[in-house]
């Protein structure tokens, strides 16, 4: 088995127009990794985070949140049985991320809110999947032309308000889902792409957005990350201030 276990994936992180005009860095981060499992073939683990625009250390927080979630998932998968794919497990994964962010904030003598970021995660095995989310952005899964959001983006009382993994009540706001089925295609995206990727009126995924992404991935001759598709995806998303990682078997 190769390092992606037969999965094909592509990713792009693009600064939005407002970020460019203000000279701000892109605060969207994502990580993809294959992880050994205790009782089955390796699982694919994905993490995406978007740093809060108001946080001084937003990019650092997003990077640390993604790296820590991946590490926590790898450690958990090394011993977890099928019965342990639960909300309690997802809560422990998030608590591990919160601990890492708090430690970094303490080291830098900063309030933890300066590392604020959203967090989306997915663990995909052959016959089951675990999804978690705090904040906006979205996780979309599908097969063929059928695409659906696992959760709806979390929003606060006001426009552009959401929740962050650094919030005191983040674990209580955690969205978690466990599916006992195979997942052939999945995309994790940050909030900059929500107007393109989602139908707000009926809370559905916008199939014409996802269909060409996955068609191109399925047509790739080898597993892994096709280099030619990365540039094409960046050009397609140019100016939307977002991160997206579509993945297909």
XYZ file of C-alpha atoms in Angstrom:
249
model
C 0.000 0.000 0.000
C 1.367 3.428 -0.838
C 1.407 6.428 1.471
C -2.157 7.444 0.563
C -3.650 3.970 0.604
C -5.150 4.302 -2.867
C -6.758 7.689 -2.170
C -6.409 10.582 -4.596
C -6.450 14.073 -3.164
C -5.730 17.642 -4.115
C -5.661 20.795 -2.012
C -5.453 24.537 -2.391
C -5.066 27.417 0.035
C -5.878 30.801 -1.495
C -5.846 34.338 -0.065
C -8.954 36.408 -0.618
C -9.133 39.825 -2.227
C -9.506 41.608 1.114
C -6.491 39.776 2.575
C -4.370 40.748 -0.404
C -5.448 44.372 -0.284
C -4.565 44.585 3.393
C -1.367 42.592 3.101
C -2.710 39.914 5.462
C -1.493 36.326 5.303
C -3.788 33.409 4.484
C -5.010 31.903 7.752
C -6.495 28.700 6.282
C -4.589 25.452 6.885
C -5.154 21.776 6.083
C -3.378 18.444 6.594
C -3.952 14.986 5.049
C -2.306 11.819 6.400
C -2.723 8.044 6.348
C -2.758 6.442 9.807
C -2.394 2.782 10.881
C -5.356 1.236 12.712
C -5.411 -1.339 15.460
C -8.016 -3.618 13.859
C -8.089 -2.824 10.127
C -6.305 -1.308 7.151
C -5.005 2.269 7.573
C -7.466 5.152 7.772
C -7.251 8.502 6.052
C -7.174 11.443 8.480
C -7.959 15.015 7.429
C -7.912 18.296 9.337
C -8.754 21.830 8.204
C -8.689 25.013 10.284
C -9.333 28.686 9.613
C -7.744 31.242 11.906
C -9.960 34.020 13.238
C -9.369 37.312 11.450
C -9.370 39.162 14.771
C -6.729 36.908 16.382
C -3.090 38.040 16.383
C -1.758 34.466 16.140
C -4.498 33.071 13.906
C -2.240 31.342 11.375
C -0.137 29.751 14.127
C -3.292 28.588 15.891
C -4.711 27.034 12.723
C -1.462 25.234 11.916
C -1.087 23.915 15.458
C -4.728 22.826 15.610
C -4.407 20.803 12.385
C -1.090 19.182 13.303
C -2.340 18.320 16.779
C -5.641 16.869 15.574
C -3.769 14.650 13.118
C -1.364 13.493 15.858
C -4.226 12.845 18.280
C -6.081 10.821 15.628
C -2.998 8.753 14.796
C -2.482 7.908 18.474
C -6.161 7.078 18.967
C -6.385 4.870 15.858
C -3.405 2.791 16.997
C -5.521 1.263 19.773
C -9.183 2.083 19.011
C -11.669 -0.673 18.209
C -14.789 -0.162 16.093
C -16.856 0.297 19.271
C -14.707 3.263 20.271
C -15.665 5.429 17.279
C -17.928 7.631 19.391
C -18.647 11.238 20.315
C -16.616 10.709 23.478
C -13.600 9.888 21.317
C -14.160 13.030 19.235
C -14.382 15.131 22.395
C -11.050 13.752 23.606
C -9.460 14.561 20.244
C -10.680 18.157 20.483
C -9.539 18.441 24.084
C -6.073 17.401 22.933
C -6.122 20.259 20.418
C -7.262 22.702 23.086
C -4.461 21.594 25.411
C -1.844 22.156 22.711
C -3.208 25.625 21.921
C -3.295 26.573 25.602
C 0.286 25.414 26.072
C 1.401 27.499 23.093
C -0.474 30.530 24.383
C 1.169 30.127 27.805
C 4.618 29.815 26.222
C 4.087 33.039 24.281
C 2.398 34.838 27.204
C -0.713 35.441 25.104
C -4.436 34.916 25.771
C -5.593 31.731 24.074
C -8.130 33.761 22.060
C -5.196 35.145 20.041
C -4.831 31.610 18.568
C -8.538 31.253 17.761
C -9.493 29.064 14.796
C -12.278 26.870 13.523
C -11.613 23.132 13.235
C -12.923 20.432 10.898
C -11.753 16.834 10.998
C -12.502 13.498 9.370
C -11.249 9.947 9.908
C -12.137 7.634 7.026
C -11.751 3.849 7.298
C -12.954 1.214 4.845
C -16.272 0.622 6.621
C -16.748 3.589 8.947
C -16.029 7.277 9.340
C -15.894 9.877 12.099
C -16.463 13.584 11.485
C -16.089 16.541 13.812
C -16.536 20.281 13.432
C -16.369 23.460 15.497
C -17.171 26.658 13.628
C -17.980 27.428 10.027
C -16.633 25.790 6.895
C -18.031 22.472 5.780
C -17.449 18.758 5.266
C -19.136 17.348 2.171
C -19.260 13.651 1.326
C -20.545 11.950 -1.785
C -20.578 9.178 -4.294
C -21.062 9.773 -7.984
C -23.219 12.887 -8.359
C -24.776 12.708 -4.881
C -23.119 15.152 -2.464
C -24.284 16.151 0.976
C -22.935 18.214 3.875
C -22.237 16.224 7.028
C -23.001 19.301 9.152
C -24.184 22.801 8.415
C -21.652 25.587 9.101
C -21.944 26.910 12.626
C -22.915 30.585 12.778
C -23.418 33.022 15.633
C -26.050 35.660 16.164
C -24.426 38.173 13.813
C -23.145 37.991 10.225
C -19.684 36.404 9.903
C -19.794 35.288 13.539
C -18.894 31.695 14.361
C -17.329 29.557 17.096
C -13.722 28.545 17.642
C -11.941 25.552 19.142
C -10.334 27.969 21.631
C -13.721 29.018 23.062
C -14.432 27.875 26.657
C -17.581 26.024 25.535
C -16.101 24.547 22.366
C -16.560 20.893 23.348
C -20.239 21.483 24.091
C -20.636 23.048 20.621
C -18.786 20.212 18.909
C -20.631 18.664 15.980
C -19.870 14.952 15.696
C -21.107 12.183 13.407
C -20.126 8.539 13.055
C -21.117 6.622 9.915
C -20.933 2.845 9.581
C -20.526 2.899 5.810
C -17.806 3.462 3.251
C -17.084 7.013 2.080
C -15.849 7.247 -1.505
C -15.422 11.016 -1.759
C -15.007 13.815 0.754
C -14.130 17.497 0.711
C -13.237 19.750 3.641
C -13.449 23.482 3.005
C -13.251 26.735 4.925
C -15.897 29.436 4.959
C -14.639 31.429 1.976
C -16.068 28.770 -0.342
C -19.438 28.366 1.332
C -21.283 30.674 -1.139
C -19.999 28.539 -4.040
C -20.280 25.106 -2.466
C -23.565 25.256 -0.561
C -27.230 26.008 -1.217
C -28.309 28.036 1.816
C -32.016 27.945 1.031
C -32.335 24.169 1.218
C -29.118 23.420 3.144
C -27.694 21.163 0.467
C -24.342 20.842 -1.263
C -24.082 22.490 -4.687
C -23.374 19.489 -6.907
C -22.097 21.503 -9.922
C -19.305 22.842 -7.714
C -18.139 19.429 -6.502
C -18.819 17.290 -9.586
C -15.876 18.501 -11.737
C -13.466 18.371 -8.780
C -14.162 14.733 -8.102
C -14.379 13.773 -11.763
C -10.844 15.071 -12.282
C -9.601 13.199 -9.218
C -11.216 9.926 -10.250
C -9.570 10.265 -13.659
C -6.083 10.699 -12.173
C -3.918 7.706 -13.184
C -2.277 7.231 -9.777
C -3.153 7.674 -6.118
C -1.693 10.531 -4.121
C -1.795 14.238 -4.975
C -1.724 14.959 -8.743
C 0.579 17.980 -9.109
C -1.133 19.318 -12.214
C -4.479 19.507 -10.428
C -3.121 21.632 -7.573
C -2.351 24.572 -9.862
C -5.684 24.226 -11.628
C -7.539 24.230 -8.307
C -5.660 27.306 -7.087
C -6.552 29.176 -10.262
C -10.185 28.122 -9.953
C -10.398 29.371 -6.358
C -8.333 32.511 -6.845
C -9.551 35.341 -4.630
C -11.895 33.347 -2.361
C -9.772 33.236 0.841
C -10.229 29.560 1.544
C -8.726 26.116 1.889
C -10.257 23.066 0.254
C -9.121 19.456 0.099
C -11.230 17.133 -2.093
C -10.388 13.420 -1.675
C -11.523 10.453 -3.777
C -10.815 6.734 -3.917
